[in-house]
CSV table of C-alpha atoms in Angstrom, one decimal:
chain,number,residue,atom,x,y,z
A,195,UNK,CA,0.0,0.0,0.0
A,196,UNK,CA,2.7,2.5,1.3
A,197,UNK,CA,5.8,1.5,-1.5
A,198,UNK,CA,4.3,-0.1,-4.3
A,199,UNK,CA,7.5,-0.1,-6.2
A,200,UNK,CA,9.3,-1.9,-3.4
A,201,UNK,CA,6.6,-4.1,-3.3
A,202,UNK,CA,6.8,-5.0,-7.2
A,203,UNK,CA,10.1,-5.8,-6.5
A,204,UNK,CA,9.4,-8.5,-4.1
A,205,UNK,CA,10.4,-12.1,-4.4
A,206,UNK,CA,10.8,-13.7,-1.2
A,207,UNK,CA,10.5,-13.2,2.6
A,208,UNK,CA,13.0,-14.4,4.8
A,209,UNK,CA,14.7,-13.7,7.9
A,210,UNK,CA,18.5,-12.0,9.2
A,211,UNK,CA,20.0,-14.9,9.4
A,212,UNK,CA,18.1,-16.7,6.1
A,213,UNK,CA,19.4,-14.0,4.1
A,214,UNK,CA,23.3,-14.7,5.2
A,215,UNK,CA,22.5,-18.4,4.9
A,216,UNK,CA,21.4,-17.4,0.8
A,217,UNK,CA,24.6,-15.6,0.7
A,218,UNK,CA,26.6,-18.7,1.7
A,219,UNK,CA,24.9,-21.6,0.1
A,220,UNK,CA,22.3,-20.1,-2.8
A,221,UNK,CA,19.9,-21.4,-0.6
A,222,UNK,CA,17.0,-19.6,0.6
A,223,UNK,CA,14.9,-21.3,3.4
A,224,UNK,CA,14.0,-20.9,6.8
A,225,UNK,CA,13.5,-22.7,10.4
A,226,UNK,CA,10.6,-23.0,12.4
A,227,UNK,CA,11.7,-20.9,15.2
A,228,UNK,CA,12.0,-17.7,13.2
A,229,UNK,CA,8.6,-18.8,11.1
A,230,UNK,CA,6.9,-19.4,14.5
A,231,UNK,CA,7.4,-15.9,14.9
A,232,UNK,CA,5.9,-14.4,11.4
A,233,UNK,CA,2.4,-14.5,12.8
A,234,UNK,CA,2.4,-16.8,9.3
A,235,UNK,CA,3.0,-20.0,10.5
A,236,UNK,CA,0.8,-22.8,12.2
A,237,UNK,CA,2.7,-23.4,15.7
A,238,UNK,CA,0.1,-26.9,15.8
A,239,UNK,CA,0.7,-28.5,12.4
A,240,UNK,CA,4.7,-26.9,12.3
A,241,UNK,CA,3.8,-25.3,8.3
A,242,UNK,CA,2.8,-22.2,7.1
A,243,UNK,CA,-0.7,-20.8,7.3
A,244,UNK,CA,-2.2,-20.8,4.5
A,245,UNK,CA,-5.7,-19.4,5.5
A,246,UNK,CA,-3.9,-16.4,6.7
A,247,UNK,CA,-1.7,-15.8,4.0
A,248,UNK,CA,-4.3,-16.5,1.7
A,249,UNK,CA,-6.7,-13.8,4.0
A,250,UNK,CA,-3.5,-11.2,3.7
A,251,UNK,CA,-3.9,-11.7,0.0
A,252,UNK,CA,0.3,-12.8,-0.1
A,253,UNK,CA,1.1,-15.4,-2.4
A,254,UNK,CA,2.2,-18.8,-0.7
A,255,UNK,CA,5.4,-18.2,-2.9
A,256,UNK,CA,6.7,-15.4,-0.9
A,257,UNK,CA,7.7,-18.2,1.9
A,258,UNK,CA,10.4,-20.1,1.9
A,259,UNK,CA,10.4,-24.2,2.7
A,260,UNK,CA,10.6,-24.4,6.5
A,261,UNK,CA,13.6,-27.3,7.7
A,262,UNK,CA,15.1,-27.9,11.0
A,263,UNK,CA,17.4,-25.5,12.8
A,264,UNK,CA,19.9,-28.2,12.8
A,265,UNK,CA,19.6,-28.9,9.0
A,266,UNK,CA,23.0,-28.5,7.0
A,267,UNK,CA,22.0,-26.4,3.9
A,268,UNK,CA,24.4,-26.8,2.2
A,269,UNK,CA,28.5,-26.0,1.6
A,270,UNK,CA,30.0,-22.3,1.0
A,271,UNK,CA,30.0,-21.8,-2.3
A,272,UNK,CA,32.9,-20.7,-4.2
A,273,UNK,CA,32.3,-17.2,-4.3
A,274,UNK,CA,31.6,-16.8,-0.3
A,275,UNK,CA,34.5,-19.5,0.2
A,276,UNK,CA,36.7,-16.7,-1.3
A,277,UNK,CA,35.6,-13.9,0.9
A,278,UNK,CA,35.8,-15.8,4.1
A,279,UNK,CA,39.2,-17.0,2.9
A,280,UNK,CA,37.2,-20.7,3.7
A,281,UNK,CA,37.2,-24.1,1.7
A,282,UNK,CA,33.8,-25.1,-0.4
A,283,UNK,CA,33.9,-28.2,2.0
A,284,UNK,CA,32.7,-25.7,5.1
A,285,UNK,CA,29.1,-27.1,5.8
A,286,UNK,CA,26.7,-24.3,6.4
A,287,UNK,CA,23.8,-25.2,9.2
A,288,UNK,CA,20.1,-23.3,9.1
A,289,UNK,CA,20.6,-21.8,12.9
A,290,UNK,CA,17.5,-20.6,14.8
A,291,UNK,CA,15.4,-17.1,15.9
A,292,UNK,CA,17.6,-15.2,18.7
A,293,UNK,CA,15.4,-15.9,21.4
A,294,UNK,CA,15.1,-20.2,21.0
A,295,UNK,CA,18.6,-20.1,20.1
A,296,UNK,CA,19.3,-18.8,23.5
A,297,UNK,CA,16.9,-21.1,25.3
A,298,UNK,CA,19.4,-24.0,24.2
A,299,UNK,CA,22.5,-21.8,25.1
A,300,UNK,CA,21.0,-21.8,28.4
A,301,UNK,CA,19.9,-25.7,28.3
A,302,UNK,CA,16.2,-25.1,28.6
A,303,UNK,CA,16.5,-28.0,26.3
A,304,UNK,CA,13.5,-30.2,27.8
A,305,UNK,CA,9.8,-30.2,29.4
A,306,UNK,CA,11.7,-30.6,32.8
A,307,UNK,CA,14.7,-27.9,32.8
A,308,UNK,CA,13.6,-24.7,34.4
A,309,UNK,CA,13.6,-21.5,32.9
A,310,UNK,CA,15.4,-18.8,31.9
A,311,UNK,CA,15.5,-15.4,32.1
A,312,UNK,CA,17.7,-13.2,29.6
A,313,UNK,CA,19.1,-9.8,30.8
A,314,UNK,CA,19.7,-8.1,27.8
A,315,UNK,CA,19.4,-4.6,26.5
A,316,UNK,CA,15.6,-6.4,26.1
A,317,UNK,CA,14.9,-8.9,28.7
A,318,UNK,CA,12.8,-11.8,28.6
A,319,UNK,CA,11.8,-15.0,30.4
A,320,UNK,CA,11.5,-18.4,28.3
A,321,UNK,CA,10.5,-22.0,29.2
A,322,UNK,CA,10.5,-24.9,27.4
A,323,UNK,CA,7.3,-27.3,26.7
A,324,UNK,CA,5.6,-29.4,25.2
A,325,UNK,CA,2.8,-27.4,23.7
A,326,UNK,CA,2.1,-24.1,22.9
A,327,UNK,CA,0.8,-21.5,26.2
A,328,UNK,CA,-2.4,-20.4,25.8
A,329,UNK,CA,-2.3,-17.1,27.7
A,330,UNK,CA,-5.6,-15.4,26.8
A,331,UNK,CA,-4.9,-11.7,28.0
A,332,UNK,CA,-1.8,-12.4,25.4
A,333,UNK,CA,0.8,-11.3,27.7
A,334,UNK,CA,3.0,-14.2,26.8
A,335,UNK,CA,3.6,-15.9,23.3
A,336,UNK,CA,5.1,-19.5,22.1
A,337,UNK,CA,7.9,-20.0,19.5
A,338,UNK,CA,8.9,-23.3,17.9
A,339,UNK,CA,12.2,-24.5,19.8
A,340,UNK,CA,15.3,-25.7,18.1
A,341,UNK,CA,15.0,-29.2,19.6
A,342,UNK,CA,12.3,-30.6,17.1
A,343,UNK,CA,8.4,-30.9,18.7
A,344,UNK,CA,8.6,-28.7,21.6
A,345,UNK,CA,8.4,-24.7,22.0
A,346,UNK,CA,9.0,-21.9,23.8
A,347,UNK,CA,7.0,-19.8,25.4
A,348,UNK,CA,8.0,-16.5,25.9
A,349,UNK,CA,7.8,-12.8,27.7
A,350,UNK,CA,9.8,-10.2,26.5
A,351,UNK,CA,9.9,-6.6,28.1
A,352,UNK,CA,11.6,-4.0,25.4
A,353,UNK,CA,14.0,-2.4,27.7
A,354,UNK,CA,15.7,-4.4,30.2
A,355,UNK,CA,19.9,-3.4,30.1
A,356,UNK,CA,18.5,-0.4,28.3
A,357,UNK,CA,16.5,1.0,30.7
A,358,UNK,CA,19.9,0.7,33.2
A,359,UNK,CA,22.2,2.5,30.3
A,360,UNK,CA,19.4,5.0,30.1
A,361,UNK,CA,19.9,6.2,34.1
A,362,UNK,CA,23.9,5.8,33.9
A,363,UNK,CA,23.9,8.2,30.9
A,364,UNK,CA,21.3,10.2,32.7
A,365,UNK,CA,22.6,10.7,35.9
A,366,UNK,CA,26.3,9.2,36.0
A,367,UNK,CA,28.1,10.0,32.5
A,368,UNK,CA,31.7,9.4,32.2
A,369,UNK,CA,32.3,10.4,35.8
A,370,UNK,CA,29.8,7.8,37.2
A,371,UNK,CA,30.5,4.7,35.4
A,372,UNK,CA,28.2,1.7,35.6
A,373,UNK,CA,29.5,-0.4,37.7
A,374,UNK,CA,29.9,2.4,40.4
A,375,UNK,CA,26.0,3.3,40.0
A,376,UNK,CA,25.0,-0.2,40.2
A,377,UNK,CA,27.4,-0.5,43.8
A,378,UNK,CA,26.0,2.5,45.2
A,379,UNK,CA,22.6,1.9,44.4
A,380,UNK,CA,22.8,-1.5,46.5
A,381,UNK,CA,23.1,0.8,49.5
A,382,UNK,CA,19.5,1.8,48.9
A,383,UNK,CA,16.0,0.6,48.7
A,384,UNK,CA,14.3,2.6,46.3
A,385,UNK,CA,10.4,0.9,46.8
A,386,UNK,CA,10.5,0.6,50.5
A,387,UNK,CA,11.6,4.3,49.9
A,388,UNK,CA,8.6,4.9,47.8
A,389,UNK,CA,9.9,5.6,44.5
A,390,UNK,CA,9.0,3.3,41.8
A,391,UNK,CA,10.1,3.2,37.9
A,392,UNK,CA,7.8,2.1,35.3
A,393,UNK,CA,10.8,0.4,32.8
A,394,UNK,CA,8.3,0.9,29.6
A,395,UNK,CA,10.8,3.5,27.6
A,396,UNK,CA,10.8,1.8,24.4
A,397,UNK,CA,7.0,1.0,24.4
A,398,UNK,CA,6.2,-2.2,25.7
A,399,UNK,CA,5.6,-6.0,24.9
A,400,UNK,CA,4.6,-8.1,27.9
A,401,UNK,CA,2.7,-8.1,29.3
A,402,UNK,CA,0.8,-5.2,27.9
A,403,UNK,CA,1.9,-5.6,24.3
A,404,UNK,CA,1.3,-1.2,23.7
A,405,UNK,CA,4.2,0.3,21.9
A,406,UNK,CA,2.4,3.9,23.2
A,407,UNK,CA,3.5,2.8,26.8
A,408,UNK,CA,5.8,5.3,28.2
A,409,UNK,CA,8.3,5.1,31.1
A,410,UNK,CA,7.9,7.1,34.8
A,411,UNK,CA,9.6,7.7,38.0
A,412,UNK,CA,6.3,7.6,40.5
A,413,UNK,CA,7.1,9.0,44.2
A,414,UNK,CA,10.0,10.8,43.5
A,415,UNK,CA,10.6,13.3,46.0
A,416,UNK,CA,13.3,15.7,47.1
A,417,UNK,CA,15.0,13.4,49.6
A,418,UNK,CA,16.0,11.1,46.8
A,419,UNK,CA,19.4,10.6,45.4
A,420,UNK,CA,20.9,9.1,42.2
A,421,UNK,CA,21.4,5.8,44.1
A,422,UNK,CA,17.3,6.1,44.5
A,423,UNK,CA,17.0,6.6,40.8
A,424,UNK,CA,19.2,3.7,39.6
A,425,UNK,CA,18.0,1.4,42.3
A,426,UNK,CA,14.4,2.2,41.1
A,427,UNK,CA,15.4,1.1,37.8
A,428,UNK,CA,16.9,-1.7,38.6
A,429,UNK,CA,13.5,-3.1,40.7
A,430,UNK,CA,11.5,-1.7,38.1
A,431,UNK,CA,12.6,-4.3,35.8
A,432,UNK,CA,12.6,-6.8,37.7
A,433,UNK,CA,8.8,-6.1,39.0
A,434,UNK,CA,8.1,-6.2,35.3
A,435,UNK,CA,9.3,-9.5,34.8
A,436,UNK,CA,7.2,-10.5,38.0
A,437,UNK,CA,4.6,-9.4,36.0
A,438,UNK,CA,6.0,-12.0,33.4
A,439,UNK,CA,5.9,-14.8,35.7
A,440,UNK,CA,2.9,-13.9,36.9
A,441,UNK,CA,1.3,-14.5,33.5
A,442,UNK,CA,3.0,-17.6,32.8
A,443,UNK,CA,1.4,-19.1,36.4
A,444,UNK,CA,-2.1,-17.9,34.5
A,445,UNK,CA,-1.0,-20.0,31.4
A,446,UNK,CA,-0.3,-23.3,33.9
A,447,UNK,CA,4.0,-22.3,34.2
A,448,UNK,CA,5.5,-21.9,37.2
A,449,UNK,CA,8.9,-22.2,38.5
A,450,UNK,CA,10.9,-22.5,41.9
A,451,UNK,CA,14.4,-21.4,40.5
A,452,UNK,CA,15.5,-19.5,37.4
A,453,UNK,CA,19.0,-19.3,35.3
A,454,UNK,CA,20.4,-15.8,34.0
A,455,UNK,CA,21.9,-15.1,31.0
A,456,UNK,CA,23.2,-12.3,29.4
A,457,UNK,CA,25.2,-9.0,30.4
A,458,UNK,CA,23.1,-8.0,33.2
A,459,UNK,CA,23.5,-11.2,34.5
C-alpha cells in the first residue's frame, strides 16, 4: 500500500539470518523458530498458514520451505569461500530465531529444565514445553524450539539493560561509570523508599503488548538521590518480569528457580 514499487520488486521473505545463509549456500529457506514468529505459521501443524496468507492476500510463494534448525544447507560456495578466505567443504547449518537459540545456550532444552530469564538490552523469560501457552490476555507468546516438537513460550519486556544505560547516561556520565552506579545503588531501597520506575521507555511487549506505553519515576521526592533513581530502575525491571511470571502461572507455568543469562547477568 505505502511502496508499491518496493513491493513490485518483491520475491521472497525471509529472515536475518536466512538472508546470510542465501549468501553462503544459494539457498533460501527458513526454520521453524523464526517462522513461528511471522504471525504466518501454524505453531500446531509446524507449516505455514495458509488461511492467513491466503486472507493477507500474499502469495504462498513469498515463503520459503521451512527445515530444522539443525539442518546442514548446504556448503559455502565458491564465491563466499573466497571472501571468508574458507574451503567449499565448510558445511553451512540453518541456525535458529535469537530468542530459541538462547533457550538452548541456556539448556532449557526439555519439558523438565527450568527456565530462563535473559538480561539483555531487552529482557525476557523463556520455558521450554511441550505445547504451545495459551495465555488469553496475550501477555506471553510461544515460538517453535530448536529441539524438534517442543516450544518456547515467551515474555519479552523492550527495555531491560536499556533501561539501566538509560539512568547511567542520565545521571552518571563518564564520571559515574556503571558499575559504580549499580554499587552504590545496593546501599539503597528505592520501593521501601517509595519511588518506583515504570521500565516501559521503548514501548512495551509483555505483558501489555502497547508500543504507546511510556516510562515514569512515580514517588519521586526531594529526599532522593541518584542511588534512589538507579536502584528504582533496577526493581523496576525486575517487578516487570514478576509481572511476566505472573502470567506464565495464568497460562499453567511456574517455576521455583531460574537461570540468568546475558550482560546483566
Amino acid at each position: 500500500d505505502n511502496e508499491p514499487e518496493t513491493w513490485s520488486a518483491v520475491r521472497h521473505f525471509g529472515f536475518a539470518k536466512d538472508y546470510i545463509v542465501l549468501r553462503l549456500t544459494g539457498r533460501l529457506l527458513t526454520d521453524h523458530s523464526d517462522a513461528s514468529g511471522s504471525d504466518a505459521y501454524d505453531l500446531g501443524s509446524g507449516t505455514w498458514w495458509e488461511e492467513i496468507i491466503d486472507a493477507a492476500g500474499l502469495p504462498l510463494s513469498l515463503f520459503p520451505e521451512v527445515v530444522d534448525s539443525t539442518t546442514v544447507v548446504g556448503n559455502l560456495t565458491p564465491e563466499a569461500a573466497a571472501a571468508l578466505g574458507l574451503t567449499t567443504a565448510t558445511a553451512v547449518v540453518m541456525g535458529g530465531g535469537d530468542g530459541p537459540t538462547a533457550a538452548v545456550g541456556a539448556g532449557v532444552v526439555a519439558p523438565d529444565d527450568p527456565p530462563f530469564v535473559c538480561l539483555g538490552t531487552s529482557s525476557w523469560i523463556s520455558f521450554a514445553t511441550a505445547a504451545p501457552a495459551v495465555d488469553k490476555l496475550m501477555r506471553v507468546f510461544s515460538f517453535r524450539h530448536l529441539v524438534p516438537g517442543l516450544f518456547v513460550p515467551t515474555a519479552t519486556m523492550q527495555a531491560g539493560g536499556a533501561c539501566l544505560a538509560w539512568v547511567a547516561e542520565v545521571v552518571g556520565g563518564a564520571e559515574e561509570p556503571l558499575d559504580l552506579l549499580v554499587r552504590r545503588a545496593a546501599g539503597v531501597s528505592a520501593a521501601a523508599d517509595g519511588l518506583f520506575f515504570l521500565p516501559h521507555l521503548l514501548g512495551e511487549r509483555s505483558p501489555y503488548f502497547n508500543p504507546q506505553a511510556a516510562g515514569a519515576f512515580v514517588g519521586l521526592q526531594r529526599h532522593h538521590t541518584r542511588s534512589h533513581l538507579v536502584r528504582a530502575v533496577l526493581e523496576g525491571v525486575a517487578f516487570n518480569l514478576r509481572l511476566c511470571l505472573d502470567a506464565f502461572a495464568e497460562a499453567g507455568l511456574t517455576a521455583t528457580t531460574i537461570d540468568a543469562i546475558g550482560g546483566g547477568a
